[in-house]
Amino acid sequence: MNEPQTYITHADLAEVIVRLKQAVRESTKAALSEAMADQLLDKMAAANLCGFKSYTTFSKLSKTPGFPLSINGKFRRAELERWLQMNGAAK
């Protein structure tokens, strides 16, 4: 009826805490990355991401074949960043 009690050492508890912190940190990073990937940018924010201060220059670039399409005038950040990396057109 009386089960033996199990004790955890300070070192074991410290290891559990360190692993828990790492898991939380990694899951938070993954969640933030996912949220950033789905982030929609308006035309000026998209122009700024591409390194342009005016929308006119950005609109010329956006007519380039293969440029990410807008969704109701908004651009997905992840698609723009991927296109910039592939085409070497970073700011």
PDB file of C-alpha atoms in Angstrom:
ATOM      1  CA  MET A   1       0.000   0.000   0.000  1.00  0.00           C
ATOM      2  CA  ASN A   2       2.749   2.414   0.787  1.00  0.00           C
ATOM      3  CA  GLU A   3       4.676   2.996  -2.410  1.00  0.00           C
ATOM      4  CA  PRO A   4       8.272   4.091  -2.078  1.00  0.00           C
ATOM      5  CA  GLN A   5       8.783   7.781  -2.738  1.00  0.00           C
ATOM      6  CA  THR A   6      10.974   8.801  -5.611  1.00  0.00           C
ATOM      7  CA  TYR A   7      13.133  11.871  -5.233  1.00  0.00           C
ATOM      8  CA  ILE A   8      14.617  13.986  -7.973  1.00  0.00           C
ATOM      9  CA  THR A   9      18.059  15.493  -7.537  1.00  0.00           C
ATOM     10  CA  HIS A  10      18.822  19.151  -8.082  1.00  0.00           C
ATOM     11  CA  ALA A  11      20.937  18.247 -11.107  1.00  0.00           C
ATOM     12  CA  ASP A  12      18.067  16.285 -12.668  1.00  0.00           C
ATOM     13  CA  LEU A  13      15.649  19.130 -11.990  1.00  0.00           C
ATOM     14  CA  ALA A  14      18.089  21.619 -13.520  1.00  0.00           C
ATOM     15  CA  GLU A  15      18.386  19.440 -16.635  1.00  0.00           C
ATOM     16  CA  VAL A  16      14.607  19.234 -16.958  1.00  0.00           C
ATOM     17  CA  ILE A  17      14.344  23.021 -16.678  1.00  0.00           C
ATOM     18  CA  VAL A  18      17.057  23.574 -19.303  1.00  0.00           C
ATOM     19  CA  ARG A  19      15.350  21.173 -21.720  1.00  0.00           C
ATOM     20  CA  LEU A  20      11.976  22.791 -21.097  1.00  0.00           C
ATOM     21  CA  LYS A  21      13.421  26.249 -21.808  1.00  0.00           C
ATOM     22  CA  GLN A  22      14.965  24.972 -25.052  1.00  0.00           C
ATOM     23  CA  ALA A  23      11.676  23.414 -26.149  1.00  0.00           C
ATOM     24  CA  VAL A  24       9.763  26.608 -25.422  1.00  0.00           C
ATOM     25  CA  ARG A  25      12.379  28.716 -27.226  1.00  0.00           C
ATOM     26  CA  GLU A  26      12.321  26.470 -30.316  1.00  0.00           C
ATOM     27  CA  SER A  27       8.528  26.312 -30.491  1.00  0.00           C
ATOM     28  CA  THR A  28       8.314  30.087 -30.079  1.00  0.00           C
ATOM     29  CA  LYS A  29      10.790  30.608 -32.914  1.00  0.00           C
ATOM     30  CA  ALA A  30       8.825  28.221 -35.135  1.00  0.00           C
ATOM     31  CA  ALA A  31       5.540  29.966 -34.345  1.00  0.00           C
ATOM     32  CA  LEU A  32       7.041  33.400 -35.063  1.00  0.00           C
ATOM     33  CA  SER A  33       8.535  32.173 -38.338  1.00  0.00           C
ATOM     34  CA  GLU A  34       5.178  30.800 -39.397  1.00  0.00           C
ATOM     35  CA  ALA A  35       3.422  34.033 -38.475  1.00  0.00           C
ATOM     36  CA  MET A  36       5.988  36.075 -40.426  1.00  0.00           C
ATOM     37  CA  ALA A  37       5.590  33.822 -43.455  1.00  0.00           C
ATOM     38  CA  ASP A  38       1.862  34.458 -43.533  1.00  0.00           C
ATOM     39  CA  GLN A  39       2.236  38.183 -42.938  1.00  0.00           C
ATOM     40  CA  LEU A  40       0.652  40.288 -45.658  1.00  0.00           C
ATOM     41  CA  LEU A  41       2.302  43.573 -46.605  1.00  0.00           C
ATOM     42  CA  ASP A  42       0.662  46.552 -48.241  1.00  0.00           C
ATOM     43  CA  LYS A  43       2.229  48.015 -51.389  1.00  0.00           C
ATOM     44  CA  MET A  44       4.472  50.520 -49.608  1.00  0.00           C
ATOM     45  CA  ALA A  45       5.682  47.963 -47.043  1.00  0.00           C
ATOM     46  CA  ALA A  46       6.418  45.559 -49.904  1.00  0.00           C
ATOM     47  CA  ALA A  47       8.304  48.321 -51.740  1.00  0.00           C
ATOM     48  CA  ASN A  48      10.326  49.055 -48.597  1.00  0.00           C
ATOM     49  CA  LEU A  49      11.116  45.355 -48.152  1.00  0.00           C
ATOM     50  CA  CYS A  50      12.475  45.337 -51.703  1.00  0.00           C
ATOM     51  CA  GLY A  51      14.578  48.411 -50.931  1.00  0.00           C
ATOM     52  CA  PHE A  52      12.535  51.011 -52.828  1.00  0.00           C
ATOM     53  CA  LYS A  53      11.388  54.300 -51.346  1.00  0.00           C
ATOM     54  CA  SER A  54       8.742  54.902 -53.978  1.00  0.00           C
ATOM     55  CA  TYR A  55       5.928  52.672 -55.084  1.00  0.00           C
ATOM     56  CA  THR A  56       6.465  53.647 -58.754  1.00  0.00           C
ATOM     57  CA  THR A  57       9.787  51.796 -59.000  1.00  0.00           C
ATOM     58  CA  PHE A  58       8.328  48.843 -57.109  1.00  0.00           C
ATOM     59  CA  SER A  59       5.328  48.675 -59.441  1.00  0.00           C
ATOM     60  CA  LYS A  60       7.696  48.341 -62.413  1.00  0.00           C
ATOM     61  CA  LEU A  61       9.503  45.511 -60.643  1.00  0.00           C
ATOM     62  CA  SER A  62       6.201  43.827 -59.763  1.00  0.00           C
ATOM     63  CA  LYS A  63       5.438  43.433 -63.471  1.00  0.00           C
ATOM     64  CA  THR A  64       8.503  41.205 -63.861  1.00  0.00           C
ATOM     65  CA  PRO A  65       7.574  37.640 -64.875  1.00  0.00           C
ATOM     66  CA  GLY A  66       7.632  35.360 -61.846  1.00  0.00           C
ATOM     67  CA  PHE A  67       7.190  38.191 -59.349  1.00  0.00           C
ATOM     68  CA  PRO A  68       4.853  37.162 -56.492  1.00  0.00           C
ATOM     69  CA  LEU A  69       1.258  38.127 -57.132  1.00  0.00           C
ATOM     70  CA  SER A  70      -0.628  40.379 -54.780  1.00  0.00           C
ATOM     71  CA  ILE A  71      -3.722  39.246 -52.924  1.00  0.00           C
ATOM     72  CA  ASN A  72      -6.195  42.135 -52.918  1.00  0.00           C
ATOM     73  CA  GLY A  73      -3.304  44.593 -53.111  1.00  0.00           C
ATOM     74  CA  LYS A  74      -1.288  42.834 -50.391  1.00  0.00           C
ATOM     75  CA  PHE A  75       1.890  40.798 -50.813  1.00  0.00           C
ATOM     76  CA  ARG A  76       3.015  37.801 -48.730  1.00  0.00           C
ATOM     77  CA  ARG A  77       6.280  38.617 -46.979  1.00  0.00           C
ATOM     78  CA  ALA A  78       7.663  35.075 -47.358  1.00  0.00           C
ATOM     79  CA  GLU A  79       7.032  35.019 -51.112  1.00  0.00           C
ATOM     80  CA  LEU A  80       8.696  38.416 -51.578  1.00  0.00           C
ATOM     81  CA  GLU A  81      11.721  37.422 -49.502  1.00  0.00           C
ATOM     82  CA  ARG A  82      12.078  34.136 -51.396  1.00  0.00           C
ATOM     83  CA  TRP A  83      11.806  35.955 -54.750  1.00  0.00           C
ATOM     84  CA  LEU A  84      14.401  38.524 -53.655  1.00  0.00           C
ATOM     85  CA  GLN A  85      16.822  35.769 -52.606  1.00  0.00           C
ATOM     86  CA  MET A  86      16.366  33.819 -55.822  1.00  0.00           C
ATOM     87  CA  ASN A  87      16.753  36.862 -58.048  1.00  0.00           C
ATOM     88  CA  GLY A  88      19.487  38.633 -56.104  1.00  0.00           C
ATOM     89  CA  ALA A  89      17.404  41.784 -55.833  1.00  0.00           C
ATOM     90  CA  ALA A  90      17.847  42.363 -52.116  1.00  0.00           C
ATOM     91  CA  LYS A  91      17.807  45.860 -50.669  1.00  0.00           C
TER      92      LYS A  91
END
